[in-house]
Amino acid sequence: MKETFFRTMTWLHTWVGLLVCWVLLLVFFAGTVSYYRYEISLWTQPELHSEVFQHYQENHLEQQLAQGQDYLELHAENAKDWRINLPIERKPYLSYSWQTQPKAGQRRGEFIEHVVKTNDQGVVTETRDSKGGNFFYRLHFDLHYMPAKIARWIVGFCTMFMLLALISGIVIHKRIFKDFFSFRRNKGSRSWLDAHNVSSVLALPYHLMITYTGLITLMMMYMPWGVLTAYDGDTRAFRAELNPGREQVKPVGISADMVQINTLLPLVKSYWGETPIKQVVVTNLNDQNSRISFYKNTQQAVTDKRIPLVFSGVTGKLVSDIPDSPSATHATHDTLMSLHTARFSEPLLRVFFFICGIMGCAMIATGTLLWAVKIRQKQQKNIKNGAKPSLGLRLVEGLNLTFIAGLPVATCSFFYANRLLPTEMANRAQWEVNCFFITLTLVAMLACINRTQTSWRFVLRFGAIGLLAIPALNALTSNSHLINNISQQQWALVGFDMMCVLLGGALWFASNKLANKISLSTSSSPAKHKANITPKLASQITSTKGA
Amino acid sequence: MVLANCKFRALFATKGFDISSRALAAIFGGYIVAATACGLLSLSLPLPKAESVLVAMMLSFLFYLAAALWSFSVRKNWQAWRDLLCISTLLYLIILVVG
């Protein structure tokens, strides 16, 4: 298209990246945050911050299952299913949950979860209505305020753009090794380019992996054509062959007494040995066809498959097949899926995944900031003569401010809403989410009026103060504060507070750099001012000059 | 008539048309190539049925990627349409023969 392939790829990289980068940033950001989905969910339910934490205890299992079954029989007699959730590393509590019978016209009933207090002190039945970490998890492929199907197509489309941008980016990055070791600070757009290169190249395998596996997680939706040709479009048959354990039996309508769940434990142990159990699910309650499924805690195994041991609830006989070791194809697919979800990663590895995710956000953010700086330089002469920056530039700068500076603030407001909205409020969970988007909209409105460094500094400071105060918020609105959590070794809660402080500090640092820059630009000559600019600020260099 | 023809020609020659044509070829033409390749691989790979479908689906995005890059690298934008449509038609015909 251009004179050379290289130039074409440069052009492609710029435009493919720029067109969808804000959606991508939202997806990357929400996806990165949802590496700590359970930890966030735990933090957003302060009712659970004391009296419920426990480890998995093999020798209490029998008793826990018996108590669970009694409890569910008493409180959830007419439910659609029962679940007994045993403590795992990231959800350190025992809970009984059930799904009520779906109302007419709905596919699913309501999910209710009661968490068991330790030392036989009863159960916690009332937790605040909140989406917690699941909000971010859903946001990263279902977006919000729109049907999930449309959102997934939008996200898939943007992911394909991302893949294209990554490949074309690698092609145009001729001096990939040389540039890898060079970072030129204080050099305006050159610094932005270096920052873009560093964040891209350093985590390049991660970026490629997460983008491609992202497409693969939803490929049944994006590329159903194989099923169409090989199975004549019978998706159900394909899925059944893919996951034989997933088939669900229907109730026959003949009532029958169920066995005690804990009597099945020796049988489960004979198959799984000492592997901890994660969940027990009972379906078709008190029916001839009732089923009791055991799910194991896959721990650090790189797998995303939930292969249960299924027993008949009436006879206690095993009805599921023991799967053979998976074929190469299935293993590849499973590995790709679990690389994306990273369920296997223990705390240290999870931190690395999180850092890589942040690098991805940085890659996207520096890319679009770089574009804005370059275009502003191009238009500098006209702007100096009093002309307005072009519409495209204003749009990009506005969206940059909204998404790059706005996302951390919006996330912060979600946490504040979680703690400050009255617990008995109607539609509470939805209002927390609304707060997230209202904040984002407010930043967008600010961006419509003013896109200079003053706005950037204001939004960044706002986010920084909000995040730095999270431990205080937690201390004031829950019954356990940071010191308390440290002494009780509640690392999920401690980690949440510390992470907020760390990110808040980073935002404060960035806003301070901007503050130095502004005071410089009013007092010094342009030449000197240029020399004092840090990479973070370079994007705005020309905007103050223009003003 | 002649005038209209000239205008038409001028429209086709603009940079905007070139870019949109290539973009549409990349998005839709590329998708059709990926879809037909996925369909054909599902039928023809020497693996059990479910596995060949899985492999085909996992690989299909690479075909999409290659097709999109292709439509931006050919010299003229109509060539992108020509190539992608030819390939996907060919693949589709093979599916009809094999399936």
XYZ file of C-alpha atoms in Angstrom:
646
model
C 0.000 0.000 0.000
C 2.841 2.361 0.908
C 6.092 2.233 -1.030
C 7.537 -0.573 1.022
C 6.215 -3.375 3.157
C 7.980 -1.824 6.120
C 6.185 1.491 5.672
C 2.862 -0.245 5.223
C 3.376 -2.048 8.503
C 4.275 1.198 10.237
C 1.113 2.789 8.959
C -0.930 -0.254 9.913
C 0.559 -0.389 13.403
C -0.301 3.238 14.067
C -3.887 3.100 12.892
C -4.843 -0.359 14.031
C -3.483 0.506 17.447
C -5.013 3.923 17.697
C -8.529 3.038 16.551
C -9.375 0.660 19.356
C -6.797 1.473 22.016
C -9.236 2.851 24.578
C -11.453 -0.220 24.521
C -8.283 -2.293 24.696
C -7.043 -0.290 27.640
C -10.326 -0.864 29.446
C -10.162 -4.590 28.686
C -6.503 -4.890 29.660
C -7.007 -2.896 32.826
C -10.096 -4.798 33.952
C -8.468 -8.091 33.012
C -5.323 -7.247 34.950
C -7.334 -6.238 37.994
C -9.303 -9.477 37.834
C -6.139 -11.474 38.490
C -7.117 -10.527 42.026
C -10.794 -11.167 41.550
C -11.349 -13.251 44.688
C -9.216 -10.981 46.831
C -11.253 -7.970 45.669
C -14.503 -9.835 46.264
C -13.346 -10.645 49.765
C -12.412 -7.038 50.448
C -15.790 -5.821 49.192
C -17.570 -7.976 51.790
C -16.303 -6.730 55.125
C -18.927 -8.875 56.875
C -16.578 -11.764 56.157
C -13.413 -10.170 57.466
C -13.534 -11.841 60.830
C -14.711 -15.099 62.394
C -14.925 -17.045 59.141
C -11.386 -17.596 57.918
C -10.202 -21.164 57.994
C -7.907 -23.522 56.134
C -8.869 -26.701 54.399
C -8.908 -29.418 57.017
C -8.913 -32.950 55.766
C -9.952 -34.445 59.102
C -12.955 -32.131 59.508
C -14.278 -32.859 56.045
C -16.727 -35.548 57.050
C -18.244 -33.397 59.744
C -18.336 -30.296 57.514
C -20.178 -32.121 54.754
C -22.699 -33.576 57.196
C -23.362 -30.187 58.751
C -23.628 -28.658 55.293
C -26.165 -31.202 54.165
C -28.248 -30.709 57.328
C -28.125 -26.956 56.926
C -29.158 -27.055 53.272
C -31.959 -29.523 53.971
C -33.282 -27.142 56.560
C -32.891 -23.860 54.665
C -32.942 -24.738 50.998
C -35.390 -27.558 50.697
C -36.849 -26.477 47.372
C -33.698 -25.177 45.766
C -32.555 -26.043 42.258
C -29.161 -27.174 43.484
C -26.905 -27.153 46.520
C -23.240 -26.366 46.745
C -20.889 -26.888 49.633
C -17.805 -24.762 49.019
C -14.775 -25.864 50.987
C -12.027 -23.424 51.900
C -9.354 -22.919 49.233
C -6.260 -20.722 49.273
C -7.925 -17.731 47.634
C -11.345 -18.134 49.280
C -10.413 -19.115 52.806
C -13.861 -19.907 54.177
C -16.479 -22.633 54.182
C -19.824 -21.750 52.698
C -23.133 -23.328 51.763
C -24.842 -21.927 48.732
C -27.827 -22.747 46.596
C -29.718 -21.629 43.582
C -33.432 -21.021 44.021
C -35.875 -22.405 41.465
C -35.796 -20.058 38.478
C -38.857 -17.901 38.058
C -40.998 -18.363 34.972
C -39.144 -17.163 31.898
C -35.720 -17.123 33.517
C -32.940 -19.583 32.941
C -31.324 -19.261 36.336
C -32.576 -18.780 39.838
C -31.109 -16.536 42.466
C -27.816 -17.525 44.069
C -27.678 -17.415 47.851
C -24.534 -18.034 49.848
C -24.211 -18.443 53.616
C -20.738 -18.427 55.094
C -19.943 -20.592 58.077
C -18.312 -19.029 61.135
C -15.489 -20.895 62.729
C -15.837 -22.526 66.157
C -19.507 -23.439 65.612
C -20.749 -19.896 66.026
C -23.394 -20.144 63.338
C -23.393 -18.649 59.876
C -23.142 -15.226 58.260
C -26.318 -14.855 56.245
C -26.276 -11.154 55.443
C -23.456 -9.843 53.307
C -23.737 -6.643 51.372
C -24.952 -6.854 47.820
C -21.851 -6.284 45.708
C -20.331 -7.611 42.511
C -16.833 -7.238 43.919
C -14.053 -8.640 41.759
C -16.579 -10.248 39.443
C -17.449 -6.808 38.131
C -13.942 -6.371 36.728
C -13.868 -9.932 35.486
C -17.122 -9.458 33.580
C -16.118 -5.989 32.430
C -13.122 -7.362 30.585
C -15.207 -9.327 28.098
C -18.858 -8.399 28.690
C -18.271 -4.653 29.073
C -21.398 -3.179 30.677
C -24.805 -1.692 29.895
C -25.138 -3.856 26.795
C -26.049 -7.427 25.891
C -23.130 -9.758 26.567
C -23.204 -11.142 23.052
C -22.665 -7.779 21.383
C -20.009 -6.848 23.925
C -18.098 -10.073 23.281
C -18.092 -9.412 19.555
C -16.797 -5.884 20.166
C -14.076 -7.173 22.452
C -13.188 -9.924 19.979
C -12.950 -7.400 17.175
C -10.649 -5.182 19.240
C -8.566 -8.211 20.253
C -8.015 -9.055 16.606
C -6.874 -5.457 16.089
C -4.521 -5.881 19.010
C -3.045 -9.030 17.495
C -2.553 -7.200 14.217
C -0.942 -4.286 16.028
C 1.409 -6.631 17.884
C 2.539 -8.465 14.751
C 2.987 -5.288 12.706
C 4.747 -3.762 15.712
C 7.261 -6.607 15.767
C 7.837 -6.242 12.030
C 8.591 -2.522 12.214
C 10.769 -2.893 15.261
C 13.927 -3.601 13.302
C 16.378 -2.892 16.011
C 14.502 -4.858 18.605
C 17.604 -5.779 20.618
C 19.378 -2.496 20.362
C 16.315 -0.513 21.340
C 15.682 -2.909 24.137
C 18.595 -1.433 26.059
C 18.047 2.191 25.299
C 15.820 4.490 27.210
C 16.304 8.154 26.509
C 14.767 10.216 29.251
C 13.687 13.783 28.807
C 13.623 13.665 25.051
C 9.998 14.441 24.288
C 8.354 12.077 21.846
C 11.571 10.024 21.637
C 11.137 9.148 25.317
C 7.547 8.137 24.747
C 8.657 5.883 21.931
C 11.261 4.308 24.178
C 8.722 3.820 26.947
C 6.363 2.235 24.426
C 9.135 -0.060 23.220
C 10.238 -1.074 26.685
C 6.750 -1.914 27.916
C 5.982 -3.794 24.704
C 9.195 -5.730 24.250
C 9.831 -6.586 27.878
C 6.513 -8.369 28.171
C 6.082 -9.296 24.511
C 5.529 -13.041 25.063
C 2.868 -12.161 27.587
C 1.162 -9.706 25.246
C 1.077 -12.240 22.410
C -0.071 -14.994 24.734
C -2.842 -13.059 26.411
C -4.169 -11.684 23.132
C -4.219 -14.989 21.303
C -5.558 -17.003 24.211
C -8.171 -14.308 24.714
C -9.487 -15.089 21.246
C -9.331 -18.778 22.018
C -11.434 -18.532 25.176
C -14.354 -17.310 23.087
C -13.586 -19.083 19.826
C -16.763 -21.149 19.964
C -18.554 -17.877 19.451
C -16.135 -16.231 17.003
C -15.310 -19.221 14.805
C -18.139 -21.753 14.976
C -17.516 -22.874 11.397
C -15.637 -26.038 12.242
C -18.628 -27.252 14.245
C -20.838 -26.317 11.333
C -18.965 -28.463 8.834
C -17.885 -31.395 10.979
C -20.952 -31.643 13.225
C -23.563 -30.097 10.924
C -23.917 -27.273 13.411
C -24.745 -29.501 16.367
C -22.919 -27.479 19.002
C -24.307 -29.581 21.802
C -22.825 -32.793 20.407
C -19.460 -31.091 20.044
C -19.502 -29.747 23.569
C -20.550 -33.119 24.937
C -17.594 -34.733 23.211
C -15.311 -32.001 24.482
C -16.420 -32.174 28.117
C -18.021 -35.551 28.749
C -18.549 -34.778 32.447
C -20.650 -31.735 31.738
C -23.801 -33.525 30.627
C -26.696 -32.798 32.922
C -29.446 -35.246 33.659
C -33.020 -34.097 34.045
C -35.073 -35.002 37.138
C -37.522 -37.851 36.531
C -40.021 -36.611 39.077
C -39.973 -39.652 41.357
C -38.909 -38.605 44.811
C -36.262 -40.625 46.550
C -34.155 -40.236 49.675
C -30.606 -39.105 49.175
C -27.540 -40.679 50.710
C -25.396 -38.816 53.229
C -22.784 -36.962 51.205
C -19.959 -37.811 53.567
C -20.470 -41.541 53.072
C -19.066 -41.031 49.571
C -15.779 -39.650 50.856
C -13.892 -42.979 51.022
C -14.839 -43.625 47.397
C -13.662 -40.150 46.360
C -10.419 -40.738 48.198
C -9.888 -44.011 46.401
C -9.794 -42.074 43.128
C -8.124 -38.829 44.160
C -6.030 -39.762 47.163
C -5.233 -36.815 49.349
C -6.052 -34.148 46.735
C -8.146 -31.485 48.471
C -11.772 -31.147 47.435
C -12.990 -27.731 46.379
C -16.693 -28.093 45.981
C -19.553 -30.534 46.269
C -22.585 -29.876 44.080
C -25.923 -31.620 44.479
C -28.462 -31.378 41.662
C -32.010 -32.727 41.190
C -32.569 -32.789 44.934
C -34.510 -35.694 46.398
C -35.184 -37.118 42.977
C -34.567 -40.576 41.584
C -32.051 -38.908 39.291
C -30.247 -36.806 41.875
C -26.536 -36.344 41.370
C -23.725 -35.512 43.753
C -20.601 -34.126 42.057
C -17.219 -33.671 43.702
C -14.804 -31.117 42.274
C -11.179 -31.145 43.260
C -8.964 -28.219 43.976
C -6.647 -28.274 40.954
C -4.090 -26.184 42.865
C -1.057 -25.456 40.703
C -1.976 -27.771 37.855
C -2.054 -25.938 34.535
C -5.607 -26.854 33.713
C -8.909 -25.125 33.394
C -11.032 -28.214 33.163
C -13.430 -28.981 35.968
C -13.680 -32.741 35.790
C -15.988 -33.982 38.551
C -16.584 -37.332 40.123
C -20.348 -37.714 39.795
C -22.312 -40.075 42.023
C -25.927 -41.023 41.969
C -27.511 -39.251 44.930
C -29.761 -42.224 45.670
C -27.521 -45.255 45.332
C -24.182 -43.574 45.914
C -22.688 -45.293 42.869
C -20.216 -43.565 40.584
C -21.926 -42.602 37.330
C -19.255 -40.517 35.573
C -16.428 -42.008 33.569
C -12.919 -41.607 34.732
C -11.385 -39.578 31.902
C -8.363 -40.981 30.111
C -5.296 -38.820 30.014
C -6.108 -36.044 27.544
C -4.919 -36.151 23.956
C -2.327 -33.659 22.722
C -4.993 -31.465 21.179
C -7.091 -31.299 24.294
C -4.041 -30.675 26.423
C -2.983 -27.811 24.136
C -6.404 -26.252 24.238
C -6.641 -26.657 27.992
C -3.183 -25.147 28.482
C -3.991 -22.139 26.328
C -7.205 -21.560 28.234
C -5.574 -21.834 31.617
C -2.709 -19.573 30.561
C -5.311 -16.906 29.987
C -7.180 -17.401 33.238
C -4.023 -18.124 35.262
C -5.993 -20.022 37.897
C -2.918 -22.141 38.564
C -0.626 -19.327 39.614
C 0.527 -19.193 43.200
C 1.028 -15.759 44.808
C 4.462 -14.910 43.387
C 3.588 -15.967 39.850
C 0.341 -14.057 40.153
C 2.284 -10.913 40.972
C 4.289 -11.438 37.779
C 1.123 -11.893 35.755
C -0.230 -8.725 37.306
C 2.942 -6.779 36.473
C 2.807 -8.053 32.892
C -0.805 -6.904 32.700
C 0.206 -3.462 33.931
C 2.943 -3.439 31.276
C 0.245 -4.149 28.717
C -1.731 -1.163 29.972
C 1.448 0.916 29.801
C 2.101 -0.248 26.263
C -1.330 0.861 25.129
C -1.229 4.128 27.058
C 2.258 5.138 25.882
C 1.332 4.238 22.312
C -1.603 6.582 22.156
C 0.180 9.316 24.128
C 3.029 9.044 21.641
C 0.603 9.581 18.784
C -0.870 12.658 20.464
C 2.578 14.169 21.104
C 3.685 13.641 17.533
C 0.560 15.113 16.013
C 0.732 18.076 18.352
C 4.312 18.696 17.259
C 3.147 18.631 13.657
C 0.444 21.171 14.356
C 2.588 23.253 16.660
C 3.095 26.090 14.225
C -0.589 26.519 13.529
C -1.479 26.247 17.191
C 1.048 28.954 18.008
C -0.609 31.182 15.458
C -3.873 30.787 17.297
C -5.438 27.936 15.357
C -7.291 25.231 17.211
C -5.754 21.767 17.309
C -7.467 19.456 14.836
C -10.573 17.552 15.876
C -8.737 14.232 15.762
C -6.038 15.466 18.100
C -8.545 16.942 20.538
C -10.509 13.689 20.498
C -7.465 11.538 21.126
C -6.196 13.796 23.896
C -9.616 13.805 25.513
C -9.965 10.032 25.363
C -6.436 9.655 26.693
C -7.231 11.761 29.714
C -10.524 9.937 30.260
C -9.172 6.424 30.055
C -5.560 6.655 31.174
C -6.077 8.952 34.139
C -9.757 8.169 34.607
C -9.687 4.369 34.973
C -7.756 4.290 38.272
C -10.025 6.983 39.694
C -13.145 5.143 38.556
C -11.880 1.921 40.117
C -11.179 3.790 43.307
C -14.700 5.219 43.339
C -16.065 1.674 42.967
C -14.335 0.687 46.198
C -15.561 3.779 48.002
C -19.119 3.166 46.803
C -18.804 -0.384 48.066
C -18.074 0.803 51.572
C -20.131 3.977 51.763
C -23.450 3.183 50.087
C -26.087 2.114 52.651
C -26.246 -1.693 52.862
C -30.025 -1.891 52.547
C -30.108 0.221 49.391
C -32.136 -1.211 46.511
C -30.040 -2.317 43.534
C -26.953 -1.709 45.570
C -24.562 -3.805 43.495
C -25.658 -2.013 40.350
C -25.138 1.359 41.968
C -21.554 0.498 42.816
C -21.024 -0.195 39.141
C -22.843 3.001 38.217
C -20.426 4.914 40.446
C -17.554 3.492 38.408
C -19.051 4.758 35.170
C -20.262 8.058 36.610
C -16.693 8.840 37.668
C -15.415 7.913 34.228
C -18.044 10.189 32.676
C -17.077 13.054 34.975
C -13.461 12.743 33.863
C -14.673 12.650 30.262
C -16.613 15.869 30.847
C -13.520 17.467 32.297
C -11.650 16.275 29.224
C -14.178 18.049 27.012
C -13.394 21.344 28.708
C -9.724 21.135 29.498
C -7.086 18.676 28.377
C -3.983 20.445 29.621
C -1.598 19.214 32.264
C -3.636 20.913 34.938
C -6.452 18.472 34.280
C -4.078 15.539 34.183
C -2.544 16.590 37.457
C -5.920 17.120 39.066
C -7.287 13.717 38.027
C -4.088 11.888 38.934
C -3.923 13.588 42.345
C -7.543 12.796 42.955
C -6.944 9.125 42.202
C -3.748 9.094 44.243
C -5.403 10.523 47.344
C -8.341 8.153 46.962
C -6.130 5.092 46.665
C -3.763 6.151 49.439
C -6.714 6.507 51.776
C -8.076 3.007 51.054
C -6.499 1.445 54.191
C -8.113 4.195 56.259
C -11.443 3.574 54.556
C -11.098 -0.112 55.272
C -10.260 0.539 58.915
C -13.243 2.851 59.370
C -15.853 0.774 57.560
C -14.971 -2.771 58.533
C -14.170 -4.507 61.773
C -10.543 -5.229 60.952
C -7.828 -2.772 59.990
C -4.467 -3.202 58.326
C -2.412 -3.918 61.468
C -5.085 -6.311 62.615
C -5.025 -8.138 59.299
C -1.243 -8.381 59.344
C -1.250 -9.874 62.815
C -3.923 -12.355 61.756
C -2.042 -13.110 58.559
C -4.929 -12.236 56.290
C -2.672 -11.643 53.317
C -5.481 -11.183 50.816
C -6.810 -8.181 52.724
C -3.349 -6.878 53.561
C -2.357 -7.257 49.920
C -5.373 -5.319 48.738
C -4.586 -2.367 50.999
C -0.897 -2.417 50.142
C -1.558 -2.628 46.416
C -3.861 0.383 46.620
C -1.232 2.340 48.526
C 1.421 1.352 45.986
C -0.683 2.361 42.991
C -1.783 5.526 44.767
C 1.882 6.346 45.359
C 2.630 5.813 41.685
C -0.169 8.167 40.686
C 1.059 10.744 43.199
C 4.574 10.464 41.778
C 3.233 11.013 38.270
C 1.135 13.999 39.295
C 4.130 15.502 41.105
C 6.210 15.247 37.970
C 3.486 17.178 36.230
C 3.494 19.773 38.982
C 7.259 20.355 38.597
C 6.777 20.669 34.931
C 4.076 23.293 35.229
C 6.080 25.452 37.601
C 9.046 25.156 35.265
C 7.134 26.122 32.218
C 6.011 29.360 33.823
C 9.456 30.359 35.018
C 11.994 29.093 32.513
C 12.843 29.407 28.880
C 11.535 26.737 26.518
C 15.007 25.304 26.006
C 15.613 24.686 29.670
C 12.130 23.471 30.146
C 12.580 20.890 27.490
C 15.629 19.525 29.211
C 13.746 18.981 32.444
C 10.947 17.004 31.092
C 10.439 13.451 32.178
C 8.976 10.932 29.837
C 5.656 10.956 31.632
C 5.176 14.601 30.932
C 6.444 14.868 27.459
C 3.009 14.382 26.040
C 1.951 17.658 27.450
C 5.017 19.655 26.653
C 3.512 21.367 23.723
C 0.135 21.876 25.283
C 1.446 24.361 27.818
C 3.550 26.007 25.195
C 0.486 26.420 23.087
C -1.576 27.820 25.926
C -22.474 10.013 -18.660
C -18.855 10.630 -19.386
C -18.749 13.129 -16.566
C -20.284 10.687 -14.122
C -17.779 8.124 -15.227
C -14.933 10.539 -14.550
C -16.247 11.278 -11.080
C -16.516 7.592 -10.408
C -12.959 7.078 -11.478
C -11.811 9.929 -9.300
C -13.616 8.441 -6.317
C -11.917 5.097 -6.798
C -8.563 6.769 -7.006
C -8.806 8.588 -3.668
C -6.719 7.545 -0.720
C -9.813 7.241 1.456
C -11.361 4.727 -0.889
C -8.157 2.756 -1.035
C -7.922 2.514 2.726
C -11.596 1.680 3.289
C -11.507 -0.946 0.582
C -8.479 -2.606 2.118
C -9.921 -2.361 5.620
C -13.191 -3.966 4.552
C -11.294 -6.642 2.665
C -9.196 -7.308 5.760
C -12.169 -7.452 8.119
C -14.765 -9.301 6.044
C -12.655 -10.970 3.381
C -10.200 -12.048 6.063
C -12.971 -13.438 8.201
C -14.368 -15.470 5.313
C -10.911 -16.890 4.619
C -10.509 -17.791 8.302
C -13.995 -19.290 8.459
C -13.598 -21.437 5.360
C -10.110 -22.522 6.388
C -11.515 -23.477 9.786
C -14.332 -25.436 8.165
C -12.007 -27.270 5.812
C -9.435 -28.131 8.459
C -12.184 -29.494 10.712
C -13.124 -31.937 7.983
C -9.736 -32.864 6.687
C -7.319 -33.112 9.598
C -6.300 -36.696 10.335
C -7.508 -36.540 13.948
C -10.652 -37.584 15.805
C -13.525 -35.274 14.897
C -13.694 -33.174 18.045
C -9.932 -32.712 18.035
C -9.684 -31.584 14.443
C -12.433 -29.056 15.113
C -10.491 -27.788 18.116
C -7.244 -27.495 16.155
C -9.043 -25.793 13.273
C -10.650 -23.248 15.570
C -7.414 -22.522 17.401
C -5.535 -21.990 14.140
C -8.233 -20.009 12.361
C -7.177 -16.719 13.933
C -3.752 -17.084 12.363
C -5.390 -17.305 8.923
C -7.396 -14.215 9.767
C -4.235 -12.429 10.798
C -2.365 -13.419 7.647
C -5.292 -12.424 5.444
C -5.562 -9.012 7.102
C -1.849 -8.368 6.664
C -2.113 -9.548 3.082
C -4.863 -7.116 2.185
C -2.737 -4.208 3.335
C 0.438 -5.363 1.635
C -0.742 -6.019 -1.946
C -0.088 -3.231 -4.415
C -3.665 -2.397 -5.384
C -6.687 -2.642 -3.170
C -8.728 -4.699 -5.646
C -6.017 -7.309 -5.548
C -6.774 -7.824 -1.882
C -10.410 -8.576 -2.668
C -9.438 -10.777 -5.590
C -6.966 -12.862 -3.589
C -9.059 -13.276 -0.472
C -12.256 -14.082 -2.340
C -10.463 -16.538 -4.620
C -8.888 -18.343 -1.697
C -12.115 -18.558 0.267
C -14.103 -19.703 -2.759
C -11.529 -22.363 -3.432
C -11.629 -23.509 0.184
C -15.408 -23.548 0.123
C -15.477 -25.652 -3.032
C -13.115 -28.145 -1.446
C -15.409 -28.294 1.606
C -18.321 -29.101 -0.709
C -16.311 -31.848 -2.350
C -14.870 -33.324 0.848
C -17.890 -32.901 3.129
